[in-house]
Amino acid sequence: MEYFWYIILVAMLAVYVVLDGYDFGAGIIHLFFAKTEKDKKAITNAIGPFWDANEVWLIAAGGVLFFAFPTLYASSFSGFYLPLMMVLWLLIFRAIGLELRGQIHHPMWEAIWDKAFGIASLLLALFFGAALGNVVRGVNLGMVENGVATQEAHYFFLPLWNESFSPQAEHLGIIDWFTLMLGVIAVVALTIHGANWIIFKTNSELNTKLKDVVFKLNFVLFALVIASLLIWHIIEPQPFHNFIQYPFLWVLPAITFTGLFGLFKVKSFKKDGYGFLFSTLFLLGGLSSTVASIFPKLLPSTNEINPSLTVENVAAHEYGLSMGMAWFFVALVLVLIYMVVQYRVFKGKMDDVGYGEH
Amino acid sequence: MEEMLFYDRMQFAFTVTFHYLFPQLTMGLSLLIVYFKWKFLKTHNEEYNDAAKFWMRIFALNFAMGVVTGIPMEFQFGTNWAKFSELTGGIIGQTLAMEGMFSFFLESSFLGLFLFGEKLLGHKLHFLTGFLVFLGSWMSGFLIIATHSWMQNPVGYEILANGKFVLNNFGALFTNPWLWPSYLHNQAASIVTSSFVVTGIGAFYILSKKNLAFGKMFVKTGVIFGLISSMIVAMPTGDLLAKNVVKHQPVTFAAMEGIFHTEEGGSEIVLIGQPDVQNKKLDNKIAVPNILSFLTYGNWDQEVKGLNEFPEENYPTNISGLYYGYHIMVGLGTIFIGMMFLALVQLFRKKLFETKWLLWAFMFAMPFPYIANTTGWYTAELGRQPWLVYNLMRTNAGASPTVSSGNTLFTFLGFIGLYLLLGMLFLILAGKIIRKGPHPQTH
């Protein structure tokens, strides 16, 4: 039962990354490439009707985490206290940037909210990537110092960074060179993803330029992914043990690289949707490969005294989980129907959609 | 530890208070918007459609504020109340996850269609999307109150040897005797807030001789919805809720009513008075004998238990806050019924739009339903103290063990700054929408 919820949780997070990912990416594009009012309009139009619902996947995934794996929820949310609060503030800034920008037509007002939207999108992408890095690297569960635990086995607390900036220091921080690297990967990947979405949804004058950006950034992404694979073993001595034990898991990295290679051909695609398809494959494959490499751990422990948090030792009780399954499926069918309705009504390229009234 | 608990509680109280200013309007307003849109479909009078669209703009702004200030609420369970989340997550996580899956998706998917889709969808489908947004927001309220009710009156659980609460009866979460009176009370109160806002802005238009036709429409609609809802808030829902408190949390009830000592031969109802907790008495008391016994038990002479009957360690931690919260709520609620009733009488006599002083009163009354709702929420929450889960888990057992008070103070100050900014922006933008009015040209 808990494995079922594990798959649900990972799937929900993956959907969140793909969906909110493109509107974070749009924010980054907005920050660096939107020069004219027309460019900006094209970018915000491309995400306008969707971003709000995209963000709900994060809230819903948080809810499922809370209900199915309460111990993990409690441990990680209190342990990553400071970065999570910053994520909250950034989410707030980003949302009000988007919501309020169009309310008053004044150059200063618009400039402020444009920057809020762009910078918050960039930092959120960086933080989410670093968060994934933290999960892979593990934390000092139970706050063990000199072989003595000062907290219950699954509680910990991390500051934003430590002095040595190293993932192997005794006192870990959220940001070190390893987690920062994953953060940068996330920023690059989501910028590509966002650009592909804008190309897909608009006929903007930016589109030719964005294809160029995707093409160039893909080299950077490729180099970063290879580099992260090379240094991964510093964090985890046997990074491939799950893949060796269950060879069918190789399909996940295969998906990642299909996405990555596909993106190099972005300039010759016949349809504008293909780029988005490939960046989606990259994100889905990348996230699921990473998660699969630490399975069944959810949050590895960096000390030898306290055990890692695993799917089994953090799950809620059987009865609640099985009751949850019933309502979850009803809800999921409804959610899929809403999504179909939403994406059908706002289908096609976005320039012609009249959404003046706001 | 004490200091940490203090900041955790202050931060939660502050963020939830600010957050609740928005959904209490949107839940009620979504009903009124659906009503305006429905009137338009029936009468084909364009003014009703314009009214729906005008309130939609106010709704959208409030909704956005509600969403961005709501996300920190879910986060704080894990960040600040980790022990509580760990031990009870298998139960309250259930209703909170349902809220995410059932209501947030519904609201967010259809709000976009409702705001941008009128031309694409046609009026009937547009009405439907509005109705679905209304449904989503009411379902969200329901699941939050279900969570809250479980903390007030835990049901369907068992406690394992390791201290974890596990669910053993899913249905009990929704048949909790605490749930339905609280939910209906809360929803009626949110209609009161939106009715007062609609009436108040209508009154503003009439008094400033701008958008006159809309002003009259808003006042009339607001008064009708306002009278019905403010009466439902008192009877039966408020009454049922009070009886629930007597039954399940008698010590809370004693503190709410300011009864320090049990009185023989029936309890008086206190209208005005200031509790002196140290000397266990009420100062400046104005009270009516025996009414409380009647209201509580339907019997004039039955005694209502005072605080003296309970062990002191179970007293609500903030007796005077609880007492004032409750009395302000009840007092304001009574005034609301009076104002709305008076307005309805004037409406029937066709004199309401000329009764200037009453329109002025409605214009200035707009903040008061917010105060009543907030103090009502405080009554419920302070009433539950010193428990996080009533009678089972104390508040000091629920906080995060590893987050230091300095970190919480830091984020608390951050929230204060951020929310001040949000509040300012909200007032500027809401003011702008209201000044612009429902129609490009004024009547």
mmCIF file of C-alpha atoms in Angstrom, chain A:
data_model
loop_
_atom_site.group_PDB
_atom_site.id
_atom_site.type_symbol
_atom_site.label_atom_id
_atom_site.label_comp_id
_atom_site.label_asym_id
_atom_site.label_seq_id
_atom_site.Cartn_x
_atom_site.Cartn_y
_atom_site.Cartn_z
ATOM 1 C CA MET A 1 0.000 0.000 0.000
ATOM 2 C CA GLU A 2 2.716 2.493 0.897
ATOM 3 C CA TYR A 3 4.497 1.707 -2.380
ATOM 4 C CA PHE A 4 1.356 2.617 -4.214
ATOM 5 C CA TRP A 5 1.299 6.001 -2.484
ATOM 6 C CA TYR A 6 4.984 6.397 -3.159
ATOM 7 C CA ILE A 7 4.326 6.076 -6.885
ATOM 8 C CA ILE A 8 1.396 8.505 -6.623
ATOM 9 C CA LEU A 9 3.545 11.030 -4.795
ATOM 10 C CA VAL A 10 6.439 10.826 -7.245
ATOM 11 C CA ALA A 11 4.019 11.024 -10.169
ATOM 12 C CA MET A 12 2.341 14.117 -8.711
ATOM 13 C CA LEU A 13 5.686 15.817 -8.180
ATOM 14 C CA ALA A 14 6.691 14.930 -11.722
ATOM 15 C CA VAL A 15 3.483 16.426 -13.101
ATOM 16 C CA TYR A 16 4.132 19.496 -10.982
ATOM 17 C CA VAL A 17 7.664 19.875 -12.336
ATOM 18 C CA VAL A 18 6.476 19.547 -15.936
ATOM 19 C CA LEU A 19 3.553 21.937 -15.549
ATOM 20 C CA ASP A 20 4.745 24.617 -13.166
ATOM 21 C CA GLY A 21 8.178 24.057 -14.696
ATOM 22 C CA TYR A 22 7.132 25.637 -17.973
ATOM 23 C CA ASP A 23 5.751 28.699 -16.271
ATOM 24 C CA PHE A 24 8.890 29.084 -14.129
ATOM 25 C CA GLY A 25 10.796 28.818 -17.387
ATOM 26 C CA ALA A 26 8.540 31.429 -18.943
ATOM 27 C CA GLY A 27 9.416 33.681 -16.016
ATOM 28 C CA ILE A 28 13.136 33.224 -16.630
ATOM 29 C CA ILE A 29 12.682 33.903 -20.353
ATOM 30 C CA HIS A 30 10.659 36.967 -19.396
ATOM 31 C CA LEU A 31 13.506 38.194 -17.219
ATOM 32 C CA PHE A 32 16.265 37.793 -19.803
ATOM 33 C CA PHE A 33 14.726 37.900 -23.263
ATOM 34 C CA ALA A 34 11.558 39.986 -23.208
ATOM 35 C CA LYS A 35 12.534 43.378 -24.525
ATOM 36 C CA THR A 36 9.285 44.808 -25.811
ATOM 37 C CA GLU A 37 5.791 45.024 -24.366
ATOM 38 C CA LYS A 38 4.722 42.661 -27.150
ATOM 39 C CA ASP A 39 7.266 40.017 -26.087
ATOM 40 C CA LYS A 40 6.121 40.277 -22.501
ATOM 41 C CA LYS A 41 2.504 39.962 -23.513
ATOM 42 C CA ALA A 42 3.275 36.865 -25.566
ATOM 43 C CA ILE A 43 5.020 35.229 -22.622
ATOM 44 C CA THR A 44 2.364 35.965 -20.022
ATOM 45 C CA ASN A 45 -0.401 35.016 -22.466
ATOM 46 C CA ALA A 46 1.225 31.634 -22.955
ATOM 47 C CA ILE A 47 0.908 30.799 -19.250
ATOM 48 C CA GLY A 48 -2.027 33.061 -18.270
ATOM 49 C CA PRO A 49 -4.880 30.593 -17.907
ATOM 50 C CA PHE A 50 -2.711 27.707 -16.698
ATOM 51 C CA TRP A 51 -0.163 28.702 -14.095
ATOM 52 C CA ASP A 52 -2.631 28.921 -11.231
ATOM 53 C CA ALA A 53 -3.841 25.356 -11.733
ATOM 54 C CA ASN A 54 -0.239 24.217 -12.253
ATOM 55 C CA GLU A 55 0.682 25.472 -8.832
ATOM 56 C CA VAL A 56 -2.142 23.458 -7.290
ATOM 57 C CA TRP A 57 -0.145 20.316 -8.086
ATOM 58 C CA LEU A 58 2.429 21.445 -5.540
ATOM 59 C CA ILE A 59 -0.217 22.046 -2.882
ATOM 60 C CA ALA A 60 -1.924 18.759 -3.664
ATOM 61 C CA ALA A 61 1.378 16.850 -3.647
ATOM 62 C CA GLY A 62 2.137 18.492 -0.285
ATOM 63 C CA GLY A 63 -1.251 17.303 0.962
ATOM 64 C CA VAL A 64 -0.602 13.749 -0.200
ATOM 65 C CA LEU A 65 2.849 13.799 1.390
ATOM 66 C CA PHE A 66 1.281 14.998 4.659
ATOM 67 C CA PHE A 67 -1.378 12.328 4.667
ATOM 68 C CA ALA A 68 0.513 9.303 3.316
ATOM 69 C CA PHE A 69 3.977 9.925 4.813
ATOM 70 C CA PRO A 70 3.402 12.170 7.854
ATOM 71 C CA THR A 71 6.778 11.441 9.423
ATOM 72 C CA LEU A 72 8.622 12.484 6.269
ATOM 73 C CA TYR A 73 6.474 15.600 6.012
ATOM 74 C CA ALA A 74 7.191 16.583 9.613
ATOM 75 C CA SER A 75 10.869 15.769 9.410
ATOM 76 C CA SER A 76 11.665 17.448 6.112
ATOM 77 C CA PHE A 77 9.478 20.538 6.544
ATOM 78 C CA SER A 78 10.901 21.379 9.946
ATOM 79 C CA GLY A 79 14.415 20.370 8.889
ATOM 80 C CA PHE A 80 14.401 22.506 5.758
ATOM 81 C CA TYR A 81 12.669 25.323 7.617
ATOM 82 C CA LEU A 82 14.476 28.354 6.219
ATOM 83 C CA PRO A 83 14.598 27.389 2.531
ATOM 84 C CA LEU A 84 10.934 26.382 2.603
ATOM 85 C CA MET A 85 9.926 29.726 4.070
ATOM 86 C CA MET A 86 11.891 31.428 1.316
ATOM 87 C CA VAL A 87 10.183 29.256 -1.266
ATOM 88 C CA LEU A 88 6.872 30.393 0.215
ATOM 89 C CA TRP A 89 7.790 34.043 -0.035
ATOM 90 C CA LEU A 90 9.030 33.585 -3.578
ATOM 91 C CA LEU A 91 5.835 31.801 -4.571
ATOM 92 C CA ILE A 92 3.877 34.710 -3.111
ATOM 93 C CA PHE A 93 5.963 37.310 -4.937
ATOM 94 C CA ARG A 94 5.723 35.435 -8.180
ATOM 95 C CA ALA A 95 1.972 35.017 -7.951
ATOM 96 C CA ILE A 96 1.260 38.630 -7.066
ATOM 97 C CA GLY A 97 3.663 39.758 -9.759
ATOM 98 C CA LEU A 98 1.580 37.910 -12.302
ATOM 99 C CA GLU A 99 -1.786 38.866 -10.835
ATOM 100 C CA LEU A 100 -1.170 42.516 -10.131
ATOM 101 C CA ARG A 101 0.974 43.625 -13.026
ATOM 102 C CA GLY A 102 -1.905 44.282 -15.373
ATOM 103 C CA GLN A 103 -4.017 46.114 -12.797
ATOM 104 C CA ILE A 104 -2.342 49.492 -13.111
ATOM 105 C CA HIS A 105 -0.788 50.834 -16.298
ATOM 106 C CA HIS A 106 2.226 52.728 -15.135
ATOM 107 C CA PRO A 107 5.793 51.990 -16.300
ATOM 108 C CA MET A 108 7.184 51.800 -12.778
ATOM 109 C CA TRP A 109 4.432 49.535 -11.493
ATOM 110 C CA GLU A 110 4.854 47.219 -14.485
ATOM 111 C CA ALA A 111 8.647 47.181 -14.180
ATOM 112 C CA ILE A 112 8.491 46.213 -10.502
ATOM 113 C CA TRP A 113 6.145 43.280 -11.039
ATOM 114 C CA ASP A 114 7.942 42.117 -14.156
ATOM 115 C CA LYS A 115 11.109 41.844 -12.114
ATOM 116 C CA ALA A 116 9.299 40.188 -9.198
ATOM 117 C CA PHE A 117 7.850 37.572 -11.536
ATOM 118 C CA GLY A 118 11.143 36.942 -13.339
ATOM 119 C CA ILE A 119 13.491 36.882 -10.376
ATOM 120 C CA ALA A 120 11.141 34.789 -8.243
ATOM 121 C CA SER A 121 10.817 32.274 -11.098
ATOM 122 C CA LEU A 122 14.586 32.062 -11.441
ATOM 123 C CA LEU A 123 15.201 31.634 -7.713
ATOM 124 C CA LEU A 124 12.428 29.072 -7.349
ATOM 125 C CA ALA A 125 13.927 26.951 -10.126
ATOM 126 C CA LEU A 126 17.293 27.202 -8.384
ATOM 127 C CA PHE A 127 15.793 26.283 -4.987
ATOM 128 C CA PHE A 128 13.825 23.317 -6.297
ATOM 129 C CA GLY A 129 16.907 21.951 -8.006
ATOM 130 C CA ALA A 130 18.929 22.428 -4.841
ATOM 131 C CA ALA A 131 16.145 20.734 -2.893
ATOM 132 C CA LEU A 132 16.470 17.672 -5.096
ATOM 133 C CA GLY A 133 20.202 17.812 -4.455
ATOM 134 C CA ASN A 134 19.569 17.810 -0.717
ATOM 135 C CA VAL A 135 17.335 14.781 -0.966
ATOM 136 C CA VAL A 136 19.958 12.868 -2.951
ATOM 137 C CA ARG A 137 22.833 13.936 -0.714
ATOM 138 C CA GLY A 138 20.958 13.201 2.496
ATOM 139 C CA VAL A 139 20.929 14.991 5.837
ATOM 140 C CA ASN A 140 22.169 14.436 9.352
ATOM 141 C CA LEU A 141 19.082 12.696 10.725
ATOM 142 C CA GLY A 142 18.785 12.810 14.502
ATOM 143 C CA MET A 143 21.411 15.603 14.593
ATOM 144 C CA VAL A 144 24.241 13.220 15.398
ATOM 145 C CA GLU A 145 27.403 14.869 16.681
ATOM 146 C CA ASN A 146 30.505 12.897 17.704
ATOM 147 C CA GLY A 147 28.500 9.705 17.604
ATOM 148 C CA VAL A 148 25.710 10.974 19.880
ATOM 149 C CA ALA A 149 22.200 11.766 18.659
ATOM 150 C CA THR A 150 20.650 14.923 20.121
ATOM 151 C CA GLN A 151 17.200 14.509 18.570
ATOM 152 C CA GLU A 152 14.745 11.785 17.736
ATOM 153 C CA ALA A 153 16.024 9.583 14.926
ATOM 154 C CA HIS A 154 14.223 11.412 12.127
ATOM 155 C CA TYR A 155 14.541 15.070 13.151
ATOM 156 C CA PHE A 156 17.176 17.450 11.827
ATOM 157 C CA PHE A 157 17.681 21.087 10.940
ATOM 158 C CA LEU A 158 19.742 22.646 8.190
ATOM 159 C CA PRO A 159 20.926 26.239 7.855
ATOM 160 C CA LEU A 160 21.057 27.783 4.397
ATOM 161 C CA TRP A 161 24.781 27.156 3.966
ATOM 162 C CA ASN A 162 27.894 26.244 5.956
ATOM 163 C CA GLU A 163 31.400 27.699 5.890
ATOM 164 C CA SER A 164 33.084 25.051 3.756
ATOM 165 C CA PHE A 165 30.332 24.908 1.114
ATOM 166 C CA SER A 166 30.999 21.196 0.763
ATOM 167 C CA PRO A 167 28.485 18.329 0.587
ATOM 168 C CA GLN A 168 30.773 16.217 2.746
ATOM 169 C CA ALA A 169 31.297 18.609 5.644
ATOM 170 C CA GLU A 170 30.265 17.528 9.118
ATOM 171 C CA HIS A 171 27.713 20.355 9.412
ATOM 172 C CA LEU A 172 25.739 20.367 6.213
ATOM 173 C CA GLY A 173 23.927 23.338 4.722
ATOM 174 C CA ILE A 174 21.188 23.508 2.109
ATOM 175 C CA ILE A 175 23.462 25.065 -0.480
ATOM 176 C CA ASP A 176 26.835 23.498 -1.200
ATOM 177 C CA TRP A 177 28.637 23.015 -4.484
ATOM 178 C CA PHE A 178 26.777 19.798 -5.247
ATOM 179 C CA THR A 179 23.269 21.023 -4.508
ATOM 180 C CA LEU A 180 24.049 24.322 -6.209
ATOM 181 C CA MET A 181 24.998 22.398 -9.312
ATOM 182 C CA LEU A 182 21.642 20.612 -9.343
ATOM 183 C CA GLY A 183 20.029 24.020 -8.848
ATOM 184 C CA VAL A 184 21.794 25.351 -11.934
ATOM 185 C CA ILE A 185 20.755 22.271 -13.904
ATOM 186 C CA ALA A 186 17.160 22.961 -12.896
ATOM 187 C CA VAL A 187 17.416 26.591 -13.985
ATOM 188 C CA VAL A 188 18.830 25.656 -17.399
ATOM 189 C CA ALA A 189 16.387 22.786 -17.924
ATOM 190 C CA LEU A 190 13.361 24.866 -16.976
ATOM 191 C CA THR A 191 14.482 27.794 -19.121
ATOM 192 C CA ILE A 192 14.569 25.421 -22.083
ATOM 193 C CA HIS A 193 11.233 23.936 -21.072
ATOM 194 C CA GLY A 194 9.622 27.360 -20.732
ATOM 195 C CA ALA A 195 11.001 28.515 -24.075
ATOM 196 C CA ASN A 196 9.546 25.418 -25.724
ATOM 197 C CA TRP A 197 6.148 26.132 -24.185
ATOM 198 C CA ILE A 198 6.151 29.706 -25.462
ATOM 199 C CA ILE A 199 7.168 28.496 -28.932
ATOM 200 C CA PHE A 200 4.366 25.950 -28.755
ATOM 201 C CA LYS A 201 1.641 28.321 -27.560
ATOM 202 C CA THR A 202 2.357 31.591 -29.355
ATOM 203 C CA ASN A 203 3.246 33.059 -32.727
ATOM 204 C CA SER A 204 5.502 35.538 -31.031
ATOM 205 C CA GLU A 205 8.287 37.352 -32.840
ATOM 206 C CA LEU A 206 10.489 35.952 -30.094
ATOM 207 C CA ASN A 207 10.037 32.379 -31.278
ATOM 208 C CA THR A 208 12.951 32.211 -33.715
ATOM 209 C CA LYS A 209 15.222 33.687 -31.095
ATOM 210 C CA LEU A 210 13.939 31.251 -28.475
ATOM 211 C CA LYS A 211 14.700 28.265 -30.682
ATOM 212 C CA ASP A 212 18.243 29.521 -30.831
ATOM 213 C CA VAL A 213 18.320 29.880 -27.056
ATOM 214 C CA VAL A 214 17.051 26.317 -26.597
ATOM 215 C CA PHE A 215 19.682 25.023 -29.000
ATOM 216 C CA LYS A 216 22.554 26.797 -27.232
ATOM 217 C CA LEU A 217 21.384 26.102 -23.700
ATOM 218 C CA ASN A 218 21.004 22.437 -24.518
ATOM 219 C CA PHE A 219 24.786 22.167 -24.865
ATOM 220 C CA VAL A 220 25.148 23.688 -21.413
ATOM 221 C CA LEU A 221 22.547 21.309 -20.022
ATOM 222 C CA PHE A 222 24.214 18.329 -21.624
ATOM 223 C CA ALA A 223 27.595 19.270 -20.162
ATOM 224 C CA LEU A 224 26.091 19.817 -16.707
ATOM 225 C CA VAL A 225 24.249 16.492 -16.728
ATOM 226 C CA ILE A 226 27.406 14.612 -17.703
ATOM 227 C CA ALA A 227 29.407 16.458 -15.053
ATOM 228 C CA SER A 228 26.833 15.695 -12.361
ATOM 229 C CA LEU A 229 26.899 12.010 -13.284
ATOM 230 C CA LEU A 230 30.673 12.018 -12.985
ATOM 231 C CA ILE A 231 30.709 13.548 -9.531
ATOM 232 C CA TRP A 232 27.640 11.744 -8.231
ATOM 233 C CA HIS A 233 29.757 8.925 -6.816
ATOM 234 C CA ILE A 234 31.334 11.355 -4.347
ATOM 235 C CA ILE A 235 27.934 11.670 -2.702
ATOM 236 C CA GLU A 236 26.792 8.103 -3.234
ATOM 237 C CA PRO A 237 29.526 5.481 -3.661
ATOM 238 C CA GLN A 238 27.228 3.154 -5.571
ATOM 239 C CA PRO A 239 24.942 5.429 -7.565
ATOM 240 C CA PHE A 240 23.825 2.696 -9.940
ATOM 241 C CA HIS A 241 23.108 -0.142 -7.532
ATOM 242 C CA ASN A 242 19.339 0.051 -8.095
ATOM 243 C CA PHE A 243 19.843 0.076 -11.843
ATOM 244 C CA ILE A 244 22.099 -2.959 -11.649
ATOM 245 C CA GLN A 245 19.648 -4.789 -9.447
ATOM 246 C CA TYR A 246 16.583 -3.878 -11.522
ATOM 247 C CA PRO A 247 17.788 -3.457 -15.113
ATOM 248 C CA PHE A 248 14.358 -2.315 -16.373
ATOM 249 C CA LEU A 249 15.020 0.972 -14.578
ATOM 250 C CA TRP A 250 17.488 1.859 -17.340
ATOM 251 C CA VAL A 251 14.465 2.944 -19.306
ATOM 252 C CA LEU A 252 14.306 6.084 -17.126
ATOM 253 C CA PRO A 253 17.746 7.474 -17.989
ATOM 254 C CA ALA A 254 17.059 6.394 -21.600
ATOM 255 C CA ILE A 255 14.011 8.691 -21.560
ATOM 256 C CA THR A 256 16.134 11.490 -20.127
ATOM 257 C CA PHE A 257 18.707 11.222 -22.889
ATOM 258 C CA THR A 258 16.078 10.879 -25.602
ATOM 259 C CA GLY A 259 14.715 14.222 -24.436
ATOM 260 C CA LEU A 260 18.160 15.731 -24.261
ATOM 261 C CA PHE A 261 19.228 14.585 -27.741
ATOM 262 C CA GLY A 262 15.889 15.478 -29.269
ATOM 263 C CA LEU A 263 16.305 19.064 -28.154
ATOM 264 C CA PHE A 264 19.417 19.499 -30.279
ATOM 265 C CA LYS A 265 17.188 19.247 -33.341
ATOM 266 C CA VAL A 266 14.884 22.019 -32.167
ATOM 267 C CA LYS A 267 15.519 24.172 -35.249
ATOM 268 C CA SER A 268 14.344 21.557 -37.710
ATOM 269 C CA PHE A 269 11.086 20.547 -35.997
ATOM 270 C CA LYS A 270 8.052 20.651 -38.276
ATOM 271 C CA LYS A 271 5.663 21.328 -35.425
ATOM 272 C CA ASP A 272 6.233 23.728 -32.551
ATOM 273 C CA GLY A 273 5.014 21.219 -29.977
ATOM 274 C CA TYR A 274 7.934 18.800 -30.425
ATOM 275 C CA GLY A 275 10.395 20.876 -28.452
ATOM 276 C CA PHE A 276 8.025 20.900 -25.492
ATOM 277 C CA LEU A 277 7.591 17.163 -25.819
ATOM 278 C CA PHE A 278 11.331 16.563 -25.631
ATOM 279 C CA SER A 279 11.931 18.862 -22.685
ATOM 280 C CA THR A 280 9.037 17.126 -20.907
ATOM 281 C CA LEU A 281 10.726 13.777 -21.525
ATOM 282 C CA PHE A 282 13.979 15.144 -20.155
ATOM 283 C CA LEU A 283 12.332 16.420 -16.967
ATOM 284 C CA LEU A 284 10.258 13.282 -16.365
ATOM 285 C CA GLY A 285 13.196 10.973 -17.044
ATOM 286 C CA GLY A 286 15.642 13.048 -15.022
ATOM 287 C CA LEU A 287 13.425 13.309 -11.968
ATOM 288 C CA SER A 288 12.363 9.662 -11.988
ATOM 289 C CA SER A 289 15.938 8.418 -12.547
ATOM 290 C CA THR A 290 17.122 10.462 -9.601
ATOM 291 C CA VAL A 291 14.346 9.242 -7.336
ATOM 292 C CA ALA A 292 14.841 5.646 -8.506
ATOM 293 C CA SER A 293 18.547 5.776 -7.715
ATOM 294 C CA ILE A 294 17.890 6.260 -3.987
ATOM 295 C CA PHE A 295 14.813 4.000 -3.701
ATOM 296 C CA PRO A 296 13.500 2.809 -1.229
ATOM 297 C CA LYS A 297 15.043 5.734 0.634
ATOM 298 C CA LEU A 298 13.145 9.003 0.606
ATOM 299 C CA LEU A 299 15.637 10.965 2.633
ATOM 300 C CA PRO A 300 19.039 9.315 3.187
ATOM 301 C CA SER A 301 20.802 9.700 6.493
ATOM 302 C CA THR A 302 24.403 10.923 6.387
ATOM 303 C CA ASN A 303 25.326 9.348 9.703
ATOM 304 C CA GLU A 304 25.628 5.688 10.535
ATOM 305 C CA ILE A 305 23.607 5.793 13.747
ATOM 306 C CA ASN A 306 20.184 6.768 12.516
ATOM 307 C CA PRO A 307 18.501 4.929 9.665
ATOM 308 C CA SER A 308 17.448 6.733 6.483
ATOM 309 C CA LEU A 309 13.789 7.615 6.029
ATOM 310 C CA THR A 310 12.322 5.027 3.690
ATOM 311 C CA VAL A 311 8.974 4.399 2.079
ATOM 312 C CA GLU A 312 8.187 1.884 4.799
ATOM 313 C CA ASN A 313 9.282 3.627 7.963
ATOM 314 C CA VAL A 314 7.474 6.912 7.312
ATOM 315 C CA ALA A 315 4.148 5.704 5.916
ATOM 316 C CA ALA A 316 0.836 6.333 7.638
ATOM 317 C CA HIS A 317 -1.298 3.476 8.892
ATOM 318 C CA GLU A 318 -2.790 0.909 6.526
ATOM 319 C CA TYR A 319 -6.489 1.703 7.056
ATOM 320 C CA GLY A 320 -6.163 5.417 6.363
ATOM 321 C CA LEU A 321 -4.087 4.759 3.259
ATOM 322 C CA SER A 322 -6.600 2.312 1.845
ATOM 323 C CA MET A 323 -9.527 4.685 2.518
ATOM 324 C CA GLY A 324 -7.526 7.386 0.834
ATOM 325 C CA MET A 325 -7.205 5.301 -2.301
ATOM 326 C CA ALA A 326 -10.959 5.362 -2.854
ATOM 327 C CA TRP A 327 -11.369 9.124 -2.755
ATOM 328 C CA PHE A 328 -8.084 9.746 -4.485
ATOM 329 C CA PHE A 329 -9.170 7.956 -7.630
ATOM 330 C CA VAL A 330 -12.454 9.812 -7.772
ATOM 331 C CA ALA A 331 -10.571 13.085 -7.352
ATOM 332 C CA LEU A 332 -7.949 12.147 -9.933
ATOM 333 C CA VAL A 333 -10.563 11.400 -12.591
ATOM 334 C CA LEU A 334 -12.182 14.773 -11.881
ATOM 335 C CA VAL A 335 -8.830 16.558 -12.055
ATOM 336 C CA LEU A 336 -8.067 14.954 -15.412
ATOM 337 C CA ILE A 337 -11.464 16.032 -16.722
ATOM 338 C CA TYR A 338 -10.821 19.621 -15.587
ATOM 339 C CA MET A 339 -7.456 19.578 -17.307
ATOM 340 C CA VAL A 340 -8.917 18.332 -20.555
ATOM 341 C CA VAL A 341 -11.614 21.014 -20.418
ATOM 342 C CA GLN A 342 -9.093 23.715 -19.578
ATOM 343 C CA TYR A 343 -6.558 22.805 -22.251
ATOM 344 C CA ARG A 344 -9.300 22.370 -24.859
ATOM 345 C CA VAL A 345 -10.915 25.724 -24.240
ATOM 346 C CA PHE A 346 -7.536 27.452 -24.378
ATOM 347 C CA LYS A 347 -6.132 25.248 -27.126
ATOM 348 C CA GLY A 348 -3.913 26.363 -29.958
ATOM 349 C CA LYS A 349 -1.810 29.491 -30.168
ATOM 350 C CA MET A 350 -2.589 32.136 -27.637
ATOM 351 C CA ASP A 351 -2.449 35.525 -29.388
ATOM 352 C CA ASP A 352 -6.056 35.539 -30.507
ATOM 353 C CA VAL A 353 -7.585 34.697 -27.175
ATOM 354 C CA GLY A 354 -9.426 37.687 -25.816
ATOM 355 C CA TYR A 355 -8.627 37.917 -22.225
ATOM 356 C CA GLY A 356 -8.761 41.599 -21.745
ATOM 357 C CA GLU A 357 -11.258 41.675 -18.956
ATOM 358 C CA HIS A 358 -9.511 41.362 -15.664
#
